[in-house]
JSON list of C-alpha atoms in Angstrom, two decimals:
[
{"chain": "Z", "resi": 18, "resn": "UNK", "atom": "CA", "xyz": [21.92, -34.13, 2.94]},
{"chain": "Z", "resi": 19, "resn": "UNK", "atom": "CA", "xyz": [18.90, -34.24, 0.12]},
{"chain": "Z", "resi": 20, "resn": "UNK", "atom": "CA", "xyz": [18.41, -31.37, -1.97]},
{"chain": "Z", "resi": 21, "resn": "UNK", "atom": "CA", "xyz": [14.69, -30.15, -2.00]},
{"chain": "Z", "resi": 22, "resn": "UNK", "atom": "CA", "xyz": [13.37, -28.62, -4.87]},
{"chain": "Z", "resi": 23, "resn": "UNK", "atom": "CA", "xyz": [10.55, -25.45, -3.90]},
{"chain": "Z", "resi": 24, "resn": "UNK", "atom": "CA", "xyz": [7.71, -24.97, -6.01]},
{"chain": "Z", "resi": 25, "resn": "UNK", "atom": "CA", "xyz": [7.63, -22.35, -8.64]},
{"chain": "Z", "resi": 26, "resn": "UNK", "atom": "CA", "xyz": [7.66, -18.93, -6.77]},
{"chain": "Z", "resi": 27, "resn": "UNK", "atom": "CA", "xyz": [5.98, -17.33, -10.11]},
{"chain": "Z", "resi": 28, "resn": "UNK", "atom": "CA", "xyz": [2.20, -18.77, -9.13]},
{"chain": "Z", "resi": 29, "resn": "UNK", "atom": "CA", "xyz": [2.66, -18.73, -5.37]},
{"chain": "Z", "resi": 30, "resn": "UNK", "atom": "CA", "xyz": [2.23, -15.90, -2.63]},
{"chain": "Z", "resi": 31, "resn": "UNK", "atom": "CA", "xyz": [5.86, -15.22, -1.70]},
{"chain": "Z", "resi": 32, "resn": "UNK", "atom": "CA", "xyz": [5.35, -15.88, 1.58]},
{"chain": "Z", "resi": 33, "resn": "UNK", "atom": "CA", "xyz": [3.50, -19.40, 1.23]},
{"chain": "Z", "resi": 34, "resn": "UNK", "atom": "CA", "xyz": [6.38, -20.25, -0.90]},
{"chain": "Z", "resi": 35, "resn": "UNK", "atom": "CA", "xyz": [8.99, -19.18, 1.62]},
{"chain": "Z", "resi": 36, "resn": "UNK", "atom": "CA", "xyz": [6.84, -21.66, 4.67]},
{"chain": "Z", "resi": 37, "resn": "UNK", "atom": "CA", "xyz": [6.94, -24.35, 2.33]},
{"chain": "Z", "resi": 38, "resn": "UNK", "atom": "CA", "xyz": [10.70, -24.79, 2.64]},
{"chain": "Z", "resi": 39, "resn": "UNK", "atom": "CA", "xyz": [9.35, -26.10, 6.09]},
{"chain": "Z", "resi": 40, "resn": "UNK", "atom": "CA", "xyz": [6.90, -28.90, 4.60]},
{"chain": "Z", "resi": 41, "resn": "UNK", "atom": "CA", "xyz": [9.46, -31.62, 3.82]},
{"chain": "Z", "resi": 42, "resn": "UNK", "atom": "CA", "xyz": [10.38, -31.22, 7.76]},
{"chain": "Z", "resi": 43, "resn": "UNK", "atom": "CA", "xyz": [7.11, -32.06, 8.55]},
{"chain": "Z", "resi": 44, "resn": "UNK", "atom": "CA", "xyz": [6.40, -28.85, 9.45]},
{"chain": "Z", "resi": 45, "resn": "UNK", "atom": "CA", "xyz": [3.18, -26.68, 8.60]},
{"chain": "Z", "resi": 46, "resn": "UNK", "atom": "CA", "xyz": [1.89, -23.06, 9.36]},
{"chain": "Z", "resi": 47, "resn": "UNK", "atom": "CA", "xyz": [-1.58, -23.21, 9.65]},
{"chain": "Z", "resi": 48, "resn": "UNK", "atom": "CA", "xyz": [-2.63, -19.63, 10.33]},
{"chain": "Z", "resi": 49, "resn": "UNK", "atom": "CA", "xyz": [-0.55, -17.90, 7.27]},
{"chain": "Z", "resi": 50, "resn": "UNK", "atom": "CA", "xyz": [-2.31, -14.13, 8.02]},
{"chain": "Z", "resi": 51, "resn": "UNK", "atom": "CA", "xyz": [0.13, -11.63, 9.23]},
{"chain": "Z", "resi": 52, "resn": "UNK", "atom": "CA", "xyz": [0.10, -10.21, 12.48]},
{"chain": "Z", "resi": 53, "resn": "UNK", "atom": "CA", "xyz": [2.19, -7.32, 13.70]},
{"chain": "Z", "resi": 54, "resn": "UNK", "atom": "CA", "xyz": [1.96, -6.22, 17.45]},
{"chain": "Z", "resi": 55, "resn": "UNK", "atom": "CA", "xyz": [3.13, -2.76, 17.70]},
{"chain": "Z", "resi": 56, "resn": "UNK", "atom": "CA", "xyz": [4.32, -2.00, 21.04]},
{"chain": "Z", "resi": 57, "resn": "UNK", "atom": "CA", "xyz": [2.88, 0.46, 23.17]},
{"chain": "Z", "resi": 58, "resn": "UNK", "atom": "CA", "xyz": [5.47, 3.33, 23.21]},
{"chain": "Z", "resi": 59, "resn": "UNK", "atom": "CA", "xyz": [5.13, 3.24, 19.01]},
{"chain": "Z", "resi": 60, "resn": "UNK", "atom": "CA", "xyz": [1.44, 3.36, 19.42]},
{"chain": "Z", "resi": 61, "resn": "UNK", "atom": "CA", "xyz": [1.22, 6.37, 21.78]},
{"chain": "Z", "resi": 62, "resn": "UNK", "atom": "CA", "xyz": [4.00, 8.12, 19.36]},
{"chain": "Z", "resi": 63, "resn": "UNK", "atom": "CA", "xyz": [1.88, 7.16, 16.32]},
{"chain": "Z", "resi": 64, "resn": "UNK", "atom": "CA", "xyz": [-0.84, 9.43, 18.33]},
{"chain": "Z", "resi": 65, "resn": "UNK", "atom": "CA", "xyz": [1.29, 11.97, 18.92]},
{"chain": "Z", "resi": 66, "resn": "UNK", "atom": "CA", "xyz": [2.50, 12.29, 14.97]},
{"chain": "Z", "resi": 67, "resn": "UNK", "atom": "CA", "xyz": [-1.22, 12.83, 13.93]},
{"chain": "Z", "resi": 68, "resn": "UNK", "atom": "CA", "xyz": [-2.16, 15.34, 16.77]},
{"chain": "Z", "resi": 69, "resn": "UNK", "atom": "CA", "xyz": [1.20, 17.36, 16.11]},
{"chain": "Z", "resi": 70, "resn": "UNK", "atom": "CA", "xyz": [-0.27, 17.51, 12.44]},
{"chain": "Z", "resi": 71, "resn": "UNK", "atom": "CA", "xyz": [-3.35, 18.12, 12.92]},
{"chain": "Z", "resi": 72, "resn": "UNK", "atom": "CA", "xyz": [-5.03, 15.64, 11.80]},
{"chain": "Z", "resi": 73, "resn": "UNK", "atom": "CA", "xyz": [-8.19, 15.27, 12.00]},
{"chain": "Z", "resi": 74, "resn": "UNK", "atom": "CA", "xyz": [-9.01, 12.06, 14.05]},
{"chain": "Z", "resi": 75, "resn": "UNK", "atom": "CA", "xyz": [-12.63, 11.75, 13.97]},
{"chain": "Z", "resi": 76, "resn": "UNK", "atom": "CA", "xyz": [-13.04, 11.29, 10.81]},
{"chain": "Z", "resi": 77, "resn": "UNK", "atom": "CA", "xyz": [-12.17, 8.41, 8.88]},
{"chain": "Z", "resi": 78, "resn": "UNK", "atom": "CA", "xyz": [-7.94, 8.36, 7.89]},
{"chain": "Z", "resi": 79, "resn": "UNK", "atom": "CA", "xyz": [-7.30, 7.32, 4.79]},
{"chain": "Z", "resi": 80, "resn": "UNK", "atom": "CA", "xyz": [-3.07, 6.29, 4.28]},
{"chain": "Z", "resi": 81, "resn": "UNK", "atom": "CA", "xyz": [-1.66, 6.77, 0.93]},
{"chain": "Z", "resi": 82, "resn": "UNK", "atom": "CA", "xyz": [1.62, 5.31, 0.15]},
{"chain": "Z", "resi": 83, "resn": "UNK", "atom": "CA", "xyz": [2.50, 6.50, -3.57]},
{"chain": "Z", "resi": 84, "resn": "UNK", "atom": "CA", "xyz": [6.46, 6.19, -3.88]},
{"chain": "Z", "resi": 85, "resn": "UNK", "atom": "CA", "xyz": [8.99, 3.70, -3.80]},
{"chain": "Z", "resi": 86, "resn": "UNK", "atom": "CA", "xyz": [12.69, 3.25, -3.72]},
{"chain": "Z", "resi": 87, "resn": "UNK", "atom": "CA", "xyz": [11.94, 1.47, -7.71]},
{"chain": "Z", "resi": 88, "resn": "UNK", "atom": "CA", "xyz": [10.29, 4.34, -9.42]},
{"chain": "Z", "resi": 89, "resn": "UNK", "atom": "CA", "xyz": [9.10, 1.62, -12.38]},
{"chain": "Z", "resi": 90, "resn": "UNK", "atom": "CA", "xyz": [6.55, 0.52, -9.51]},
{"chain": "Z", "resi": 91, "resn": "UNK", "atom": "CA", "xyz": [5.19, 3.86, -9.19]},
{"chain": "Z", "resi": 92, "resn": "UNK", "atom": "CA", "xyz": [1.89, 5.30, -10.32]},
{"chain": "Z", "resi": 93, "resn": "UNK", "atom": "CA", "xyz": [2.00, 8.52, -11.87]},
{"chain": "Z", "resi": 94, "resn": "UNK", "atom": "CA", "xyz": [2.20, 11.81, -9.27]},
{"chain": "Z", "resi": 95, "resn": "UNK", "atom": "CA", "xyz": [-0.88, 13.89, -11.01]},
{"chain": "Z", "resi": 96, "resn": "UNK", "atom": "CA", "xyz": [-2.81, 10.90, -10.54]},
{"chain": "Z", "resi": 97, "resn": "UNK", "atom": "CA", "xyz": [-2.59, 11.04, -7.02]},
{"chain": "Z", "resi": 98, "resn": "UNK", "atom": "CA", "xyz": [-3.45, 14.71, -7.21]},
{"chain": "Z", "resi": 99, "resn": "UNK", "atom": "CA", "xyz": [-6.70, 14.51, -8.78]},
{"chain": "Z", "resi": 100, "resn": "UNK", "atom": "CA", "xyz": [-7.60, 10.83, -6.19]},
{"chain": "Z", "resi": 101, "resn": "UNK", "atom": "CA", "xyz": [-7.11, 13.13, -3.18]},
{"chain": "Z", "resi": 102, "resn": "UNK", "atom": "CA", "xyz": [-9.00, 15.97, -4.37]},
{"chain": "Z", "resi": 103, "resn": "UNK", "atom": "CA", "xyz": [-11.62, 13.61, -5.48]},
{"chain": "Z", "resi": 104, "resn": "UNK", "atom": "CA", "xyz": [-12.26, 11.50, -2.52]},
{"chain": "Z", "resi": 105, "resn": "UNK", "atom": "CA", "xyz": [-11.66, 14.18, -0.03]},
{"chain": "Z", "resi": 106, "resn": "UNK", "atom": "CA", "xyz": [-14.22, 16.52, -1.27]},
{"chain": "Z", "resi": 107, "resn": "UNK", "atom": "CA", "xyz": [-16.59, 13.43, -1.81]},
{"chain": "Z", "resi": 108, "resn": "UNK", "atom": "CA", "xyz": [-16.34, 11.67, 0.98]},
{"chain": "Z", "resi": 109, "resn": "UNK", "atom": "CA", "xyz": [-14.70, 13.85, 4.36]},
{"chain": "Z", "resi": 110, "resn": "UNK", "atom": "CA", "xyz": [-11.96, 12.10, 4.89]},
{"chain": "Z", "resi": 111, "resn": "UNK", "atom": "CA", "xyz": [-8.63, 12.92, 6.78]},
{"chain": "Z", "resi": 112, "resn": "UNK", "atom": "CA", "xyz": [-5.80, 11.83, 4.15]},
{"chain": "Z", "resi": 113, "resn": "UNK", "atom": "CA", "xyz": [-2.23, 11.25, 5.14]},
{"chain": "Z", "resi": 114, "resn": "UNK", "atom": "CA", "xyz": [0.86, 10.37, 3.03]},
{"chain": "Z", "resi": 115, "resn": "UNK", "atom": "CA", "xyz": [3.40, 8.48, 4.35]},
{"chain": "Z", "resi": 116, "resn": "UNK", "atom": "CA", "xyz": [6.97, 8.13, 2.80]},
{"chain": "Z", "resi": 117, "resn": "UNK", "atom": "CA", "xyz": [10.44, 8.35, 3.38]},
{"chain": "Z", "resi": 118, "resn": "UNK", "atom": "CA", "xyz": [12.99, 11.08, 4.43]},
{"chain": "Z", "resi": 119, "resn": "UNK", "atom": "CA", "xyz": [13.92, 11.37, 0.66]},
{"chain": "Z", "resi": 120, "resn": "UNK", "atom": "CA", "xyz": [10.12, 11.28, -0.77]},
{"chain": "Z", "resi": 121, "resn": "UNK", "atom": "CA", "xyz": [9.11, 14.36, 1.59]},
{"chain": "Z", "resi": 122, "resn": "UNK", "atom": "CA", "xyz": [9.75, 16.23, -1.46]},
{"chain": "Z", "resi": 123, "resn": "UNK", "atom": "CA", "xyz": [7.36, 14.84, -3.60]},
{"chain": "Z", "resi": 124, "resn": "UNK", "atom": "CA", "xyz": [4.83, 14.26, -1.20]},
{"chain": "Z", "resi": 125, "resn": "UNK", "atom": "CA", "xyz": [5.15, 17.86, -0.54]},
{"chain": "Z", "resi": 126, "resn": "UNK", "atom": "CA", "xyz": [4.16, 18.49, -4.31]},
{"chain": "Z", "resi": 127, "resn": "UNK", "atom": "CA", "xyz": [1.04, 16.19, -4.01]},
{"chain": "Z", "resi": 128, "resn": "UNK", "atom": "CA", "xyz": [-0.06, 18.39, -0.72]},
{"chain": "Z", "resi": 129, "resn": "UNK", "atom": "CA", "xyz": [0.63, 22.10, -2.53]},
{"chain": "Z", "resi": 130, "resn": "UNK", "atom": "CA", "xyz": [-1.96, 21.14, -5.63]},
{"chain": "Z", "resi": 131, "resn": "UNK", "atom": "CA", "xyz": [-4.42, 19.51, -3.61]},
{"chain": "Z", "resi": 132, "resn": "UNK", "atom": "CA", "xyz": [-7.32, 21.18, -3.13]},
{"chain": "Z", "resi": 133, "resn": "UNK", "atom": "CA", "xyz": [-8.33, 19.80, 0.71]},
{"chain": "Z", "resi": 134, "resn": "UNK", "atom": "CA", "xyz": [-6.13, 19.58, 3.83]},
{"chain": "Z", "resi": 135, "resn": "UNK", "atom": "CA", "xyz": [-3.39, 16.65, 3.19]},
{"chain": "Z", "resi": 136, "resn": "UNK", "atom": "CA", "xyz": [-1.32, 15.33, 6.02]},
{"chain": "Z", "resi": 137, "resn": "UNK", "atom": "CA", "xyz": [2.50, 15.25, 4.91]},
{"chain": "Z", "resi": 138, "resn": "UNK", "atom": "CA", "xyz": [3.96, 12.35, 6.79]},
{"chain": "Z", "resi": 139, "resn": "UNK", "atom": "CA", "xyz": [6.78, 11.64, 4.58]},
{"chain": "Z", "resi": 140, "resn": "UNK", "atom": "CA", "xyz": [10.07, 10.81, 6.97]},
{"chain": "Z", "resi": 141, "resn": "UNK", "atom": "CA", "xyz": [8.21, 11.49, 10.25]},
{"chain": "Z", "resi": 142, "resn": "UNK", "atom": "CA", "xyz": [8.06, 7.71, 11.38]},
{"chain": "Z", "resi": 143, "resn": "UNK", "atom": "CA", "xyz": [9.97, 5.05, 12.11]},
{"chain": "Z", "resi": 144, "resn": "UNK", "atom": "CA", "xyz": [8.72, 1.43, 10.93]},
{"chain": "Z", "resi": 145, "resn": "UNK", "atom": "CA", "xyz": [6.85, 1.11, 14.39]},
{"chain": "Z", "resi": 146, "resn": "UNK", "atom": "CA", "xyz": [5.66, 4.29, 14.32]},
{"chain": "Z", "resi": 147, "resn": "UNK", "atom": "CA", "xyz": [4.53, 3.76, 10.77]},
{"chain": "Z", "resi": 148, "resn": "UNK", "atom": "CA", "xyz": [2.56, 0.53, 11.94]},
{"chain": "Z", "resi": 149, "resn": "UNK", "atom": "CA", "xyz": [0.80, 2.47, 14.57]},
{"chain": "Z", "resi": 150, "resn": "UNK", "atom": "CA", "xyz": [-0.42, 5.49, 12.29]},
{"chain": "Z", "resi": 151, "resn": "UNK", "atom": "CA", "xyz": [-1.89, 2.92, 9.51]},
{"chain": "Z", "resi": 152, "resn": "UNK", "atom": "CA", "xyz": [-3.35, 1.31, 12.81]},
{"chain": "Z", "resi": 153, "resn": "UNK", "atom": "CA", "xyz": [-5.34, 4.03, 13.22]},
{"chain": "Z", "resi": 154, "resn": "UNK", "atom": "CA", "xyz": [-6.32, 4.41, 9.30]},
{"chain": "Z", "resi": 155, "resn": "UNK", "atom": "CA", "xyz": [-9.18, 3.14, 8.10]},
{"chain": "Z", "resi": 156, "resn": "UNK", "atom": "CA", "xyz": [-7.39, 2.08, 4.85]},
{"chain": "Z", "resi": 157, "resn": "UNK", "atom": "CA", "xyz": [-4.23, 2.25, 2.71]},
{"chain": "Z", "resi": 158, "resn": "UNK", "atom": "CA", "xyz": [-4.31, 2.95, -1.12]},
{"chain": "Z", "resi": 159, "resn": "UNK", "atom": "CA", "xyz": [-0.94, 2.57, -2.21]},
{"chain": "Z", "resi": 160, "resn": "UNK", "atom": "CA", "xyz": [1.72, 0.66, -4.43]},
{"chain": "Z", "resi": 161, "resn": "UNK", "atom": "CA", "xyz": [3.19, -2.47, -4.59]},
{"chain": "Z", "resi": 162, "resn": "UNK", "atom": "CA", "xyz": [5.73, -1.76, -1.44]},
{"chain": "Z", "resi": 163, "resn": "UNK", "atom": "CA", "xyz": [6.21, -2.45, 2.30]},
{"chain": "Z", "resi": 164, "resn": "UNK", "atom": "CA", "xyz": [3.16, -0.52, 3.86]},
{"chain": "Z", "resi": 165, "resn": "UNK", "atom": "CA", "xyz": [0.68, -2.50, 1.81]},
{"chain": "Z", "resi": 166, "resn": "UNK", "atom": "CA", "xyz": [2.09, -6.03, 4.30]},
{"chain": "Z", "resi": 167, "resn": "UNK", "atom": "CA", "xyz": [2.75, -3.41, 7.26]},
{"chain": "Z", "resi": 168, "resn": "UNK", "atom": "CA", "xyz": [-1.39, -2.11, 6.82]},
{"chain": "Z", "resi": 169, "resn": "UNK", "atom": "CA", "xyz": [-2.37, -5.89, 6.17]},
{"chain": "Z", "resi": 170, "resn": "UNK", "atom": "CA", "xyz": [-0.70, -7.02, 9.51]},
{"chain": "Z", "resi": 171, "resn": "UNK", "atom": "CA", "xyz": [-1.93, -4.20, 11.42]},
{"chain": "Z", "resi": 172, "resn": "UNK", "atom": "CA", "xyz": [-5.59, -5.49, 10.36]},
{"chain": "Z", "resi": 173, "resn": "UNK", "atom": "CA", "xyz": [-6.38, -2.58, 7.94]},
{"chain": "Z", "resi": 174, "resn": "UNK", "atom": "CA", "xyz": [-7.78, -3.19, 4.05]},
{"chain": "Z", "resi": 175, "resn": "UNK", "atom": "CA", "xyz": [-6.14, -2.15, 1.61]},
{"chain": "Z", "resi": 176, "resn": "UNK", "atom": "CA", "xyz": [-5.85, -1.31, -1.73]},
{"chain": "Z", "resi": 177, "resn": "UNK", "atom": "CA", "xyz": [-2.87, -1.84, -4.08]},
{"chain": "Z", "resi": 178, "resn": "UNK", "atom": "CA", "xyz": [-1.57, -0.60, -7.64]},
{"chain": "Z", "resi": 179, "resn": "UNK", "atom": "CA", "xyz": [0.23, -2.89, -9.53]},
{"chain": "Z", "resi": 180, "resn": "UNK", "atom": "CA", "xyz": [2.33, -2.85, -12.58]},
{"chain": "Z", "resi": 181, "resn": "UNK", "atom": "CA", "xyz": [5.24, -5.12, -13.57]},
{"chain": "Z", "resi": 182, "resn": "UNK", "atom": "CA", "xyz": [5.18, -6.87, -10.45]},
{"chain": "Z", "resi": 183, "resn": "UNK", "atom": "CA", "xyz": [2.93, -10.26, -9.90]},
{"chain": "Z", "resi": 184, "resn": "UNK", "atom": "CA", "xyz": [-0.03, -9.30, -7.24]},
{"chain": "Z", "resi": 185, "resn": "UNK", "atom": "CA", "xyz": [-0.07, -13.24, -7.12]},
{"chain": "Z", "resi": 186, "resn": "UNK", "atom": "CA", "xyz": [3.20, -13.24, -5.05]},
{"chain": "Z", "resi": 187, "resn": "UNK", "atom": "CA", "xyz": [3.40, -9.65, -3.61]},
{"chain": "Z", "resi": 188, "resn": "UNK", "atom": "CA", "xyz": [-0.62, -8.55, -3.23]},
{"chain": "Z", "resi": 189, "resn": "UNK", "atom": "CA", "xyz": [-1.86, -9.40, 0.32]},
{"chain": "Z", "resi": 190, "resn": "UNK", "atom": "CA", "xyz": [-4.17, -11.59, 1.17]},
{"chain": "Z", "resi": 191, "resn": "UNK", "atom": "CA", "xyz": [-7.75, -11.63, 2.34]},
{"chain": "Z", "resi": 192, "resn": "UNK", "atom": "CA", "xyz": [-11.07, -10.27, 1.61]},
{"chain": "Z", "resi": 193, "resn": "UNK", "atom": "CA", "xyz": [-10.63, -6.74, 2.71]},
{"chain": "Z", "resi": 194, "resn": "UNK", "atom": "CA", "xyz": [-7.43, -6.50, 0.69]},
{"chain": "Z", "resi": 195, "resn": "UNK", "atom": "CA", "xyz": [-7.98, -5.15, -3.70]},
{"chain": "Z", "resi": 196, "resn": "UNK", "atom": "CA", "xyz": [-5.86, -5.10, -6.42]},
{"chain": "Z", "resi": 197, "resn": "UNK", "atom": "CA", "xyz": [-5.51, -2.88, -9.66]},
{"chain": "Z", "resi": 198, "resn": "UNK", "atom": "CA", "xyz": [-3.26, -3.41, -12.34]},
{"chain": "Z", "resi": 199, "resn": "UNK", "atom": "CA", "xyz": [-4.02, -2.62, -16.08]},
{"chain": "Z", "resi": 200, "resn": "UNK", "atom": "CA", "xyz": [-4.71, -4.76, -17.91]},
{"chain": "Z", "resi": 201, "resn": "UNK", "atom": "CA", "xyz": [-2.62, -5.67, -20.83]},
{"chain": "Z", "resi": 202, "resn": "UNK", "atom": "CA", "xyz": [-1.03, -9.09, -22.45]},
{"chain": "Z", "resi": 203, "resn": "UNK", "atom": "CA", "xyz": [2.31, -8.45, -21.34]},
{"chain": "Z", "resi": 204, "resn": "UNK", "atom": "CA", "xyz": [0.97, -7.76, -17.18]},
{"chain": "Z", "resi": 205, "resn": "UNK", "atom": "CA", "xyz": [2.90, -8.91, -14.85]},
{"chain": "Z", "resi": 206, "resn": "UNK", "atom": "CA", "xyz": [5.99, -8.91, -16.87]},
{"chain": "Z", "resi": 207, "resn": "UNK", "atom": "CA", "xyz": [8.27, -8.98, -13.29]},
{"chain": "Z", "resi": 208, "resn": "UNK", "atom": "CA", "xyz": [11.01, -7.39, -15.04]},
{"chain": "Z", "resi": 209, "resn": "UNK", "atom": "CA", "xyz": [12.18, -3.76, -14.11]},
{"chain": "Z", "resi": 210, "resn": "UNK", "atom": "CA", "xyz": [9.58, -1.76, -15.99]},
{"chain": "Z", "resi": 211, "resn": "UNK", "atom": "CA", "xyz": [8.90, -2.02, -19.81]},
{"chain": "Z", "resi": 212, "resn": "UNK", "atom": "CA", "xyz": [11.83, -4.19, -21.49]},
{"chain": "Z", "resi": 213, "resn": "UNK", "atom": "CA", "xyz": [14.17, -3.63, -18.04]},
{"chain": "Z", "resi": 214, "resn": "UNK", "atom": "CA", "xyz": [13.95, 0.56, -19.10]},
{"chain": "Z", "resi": 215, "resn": "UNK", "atom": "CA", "xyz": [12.55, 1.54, -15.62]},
{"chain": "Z", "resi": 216, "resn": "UNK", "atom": "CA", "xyz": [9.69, 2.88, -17.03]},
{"chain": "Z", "resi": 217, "resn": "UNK", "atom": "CA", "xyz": [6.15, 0.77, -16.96]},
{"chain": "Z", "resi": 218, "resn": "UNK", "atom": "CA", "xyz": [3.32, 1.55, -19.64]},
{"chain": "Z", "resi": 219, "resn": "UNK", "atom": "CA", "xyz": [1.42, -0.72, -17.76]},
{"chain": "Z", "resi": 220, "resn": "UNK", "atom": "CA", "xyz": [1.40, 2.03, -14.72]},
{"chain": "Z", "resi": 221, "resn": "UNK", "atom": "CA", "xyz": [1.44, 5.27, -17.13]},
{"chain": "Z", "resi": 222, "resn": "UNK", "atom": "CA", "xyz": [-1.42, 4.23, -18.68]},
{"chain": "Z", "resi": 223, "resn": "UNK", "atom": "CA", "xyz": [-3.67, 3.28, -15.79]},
{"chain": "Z", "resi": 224, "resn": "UNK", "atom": "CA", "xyz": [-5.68, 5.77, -15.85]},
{"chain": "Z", "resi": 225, "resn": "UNK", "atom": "CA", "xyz": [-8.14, 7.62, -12.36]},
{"chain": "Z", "resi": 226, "resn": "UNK", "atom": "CA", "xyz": [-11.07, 6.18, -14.09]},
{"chain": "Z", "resi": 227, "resn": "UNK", "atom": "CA", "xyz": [-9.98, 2.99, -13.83]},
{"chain": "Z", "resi": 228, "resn": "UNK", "atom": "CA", "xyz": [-8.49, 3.04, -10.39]},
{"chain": "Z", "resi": 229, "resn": "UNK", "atom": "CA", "xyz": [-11.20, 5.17, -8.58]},
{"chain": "Z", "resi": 230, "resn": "UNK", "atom": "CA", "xyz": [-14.35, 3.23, -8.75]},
{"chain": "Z", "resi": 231, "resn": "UNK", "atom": "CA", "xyz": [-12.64, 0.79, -6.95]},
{"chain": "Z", "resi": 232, "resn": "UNK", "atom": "CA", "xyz": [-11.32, 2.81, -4.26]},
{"chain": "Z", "resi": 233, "resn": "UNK", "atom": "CA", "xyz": [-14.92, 4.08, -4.26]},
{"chain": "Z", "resi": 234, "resn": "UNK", "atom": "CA", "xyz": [-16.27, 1.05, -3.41]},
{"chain": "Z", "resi": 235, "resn": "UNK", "atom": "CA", "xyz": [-14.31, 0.74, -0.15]},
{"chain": "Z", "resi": 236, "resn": "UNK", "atom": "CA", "xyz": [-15.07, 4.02, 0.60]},
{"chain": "Z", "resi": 237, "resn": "UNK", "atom": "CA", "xyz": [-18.28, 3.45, 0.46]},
{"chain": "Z", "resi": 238, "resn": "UNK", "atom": "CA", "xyz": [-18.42, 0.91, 2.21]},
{"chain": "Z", "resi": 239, "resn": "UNK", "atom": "CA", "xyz": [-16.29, 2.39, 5.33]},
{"chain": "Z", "resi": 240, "resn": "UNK", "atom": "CA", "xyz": [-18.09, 5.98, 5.39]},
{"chain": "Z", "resi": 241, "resn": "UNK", "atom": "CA", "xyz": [-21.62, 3.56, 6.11]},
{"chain": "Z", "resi": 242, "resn": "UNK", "atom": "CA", "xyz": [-20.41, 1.98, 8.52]}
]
């Protein structure tokens, strides 16, 4: 038995870092991209969810995932309120929020102040399910969680807010994917918000000035095409 030492997970993408166990077998992954095949049944009930909400399919979906079981990862909720009125007056789009059974809540607060249709999909999918609705999104905006790799393997952008946690080892990866984080000396401290306290300046103070233009720039670019 020989003990292998990994590299240091702080500068690598977590899942490079978890393949490389494999190296010292002689073993490489050359195609590192995720893919997730979403089986047909999923994909048809995906469908169903948006015409049961009445969504409006022909125009360009936009997914945003706000919440997260760690609330230090979150972005604040009137933040979100003032994106969706802004890019859904500026640019047409359908917008659906996804979340859990327990976030329907909140998600519920972000639809009541918005000033355009928003789709409430909070705790009406299943993982699968959830796969096959950001399958038919043209992007995800959204936190550092579990959609953001679920939207990446589907083969959607996407577009991810950052705060304690290192984009180098959670972000995905690829051209099509952004990152925003704010940006101060003590970013990405990895701990549990500011000083362990659950609570990240880093996120508070990101401010819809900072983070729109960005999510502009996708938008613009997906609306032309």
């Amino acid at each position: 038995t020989h003990l292998i030492r990994p590299e240091n997970e702080l500068y690598q993408y977590s899942a490079i870092h978890s393949l490389n166990i494999l190296t010292p077998f002689g073993l490489r992954i050359k195609n590192t991209s995720p893919e997730l095949i979403i089986a047909m049944e999923k994909e048809r009930s995906a469908g169903n969810i948006l015409r049961e909400g009445k969504v409006l399919t022909e125009r360009p979906i936009i997914a945003i995932h706000p919440f997260s079981l760690w609330r230090y990862k979150e972005w604040p909720i009137g933040n979100y309120i003032k994106l969706v009125n802004h890019i859904g007056s500026r640019y047409g789009v359908s917008i659906v929020i996804t979340g859990s059974m327990e976030e329907r809540g909140r998600v519920a607060e972000i639809v009541k102040k918005s000033k355009i249709d928003v789709y409430n999909l909070a705790g009406r999918t299943s993982i699968g399910e959830l796969a096959g609705v950001l399958k038919k999104c043209s992007l995800l905006i959204g936190i550092d969680s579990a959609p953001a790799h679920i939207a990446a393997a589907v083969g959607i952008p996407t577009i991810t807010i950052f705060g304690p946690s290192s984009p180098v080892s959670w972000a995905p990866r690829g051209k099509q994917h952004n990152i925003i984080y704010k940006d101060l000396p003590c970013v990405p401290c990895r701990q549990k918000g500011c000083s362990n306290s659950k609570v990240s300046r880093c996120l508070d103070e990101l401010s819809t000035e900072e983070v729109i233009p960005v999510i502009e720039k996708k938008l613009d670019e997906i609306v032309s095409d």
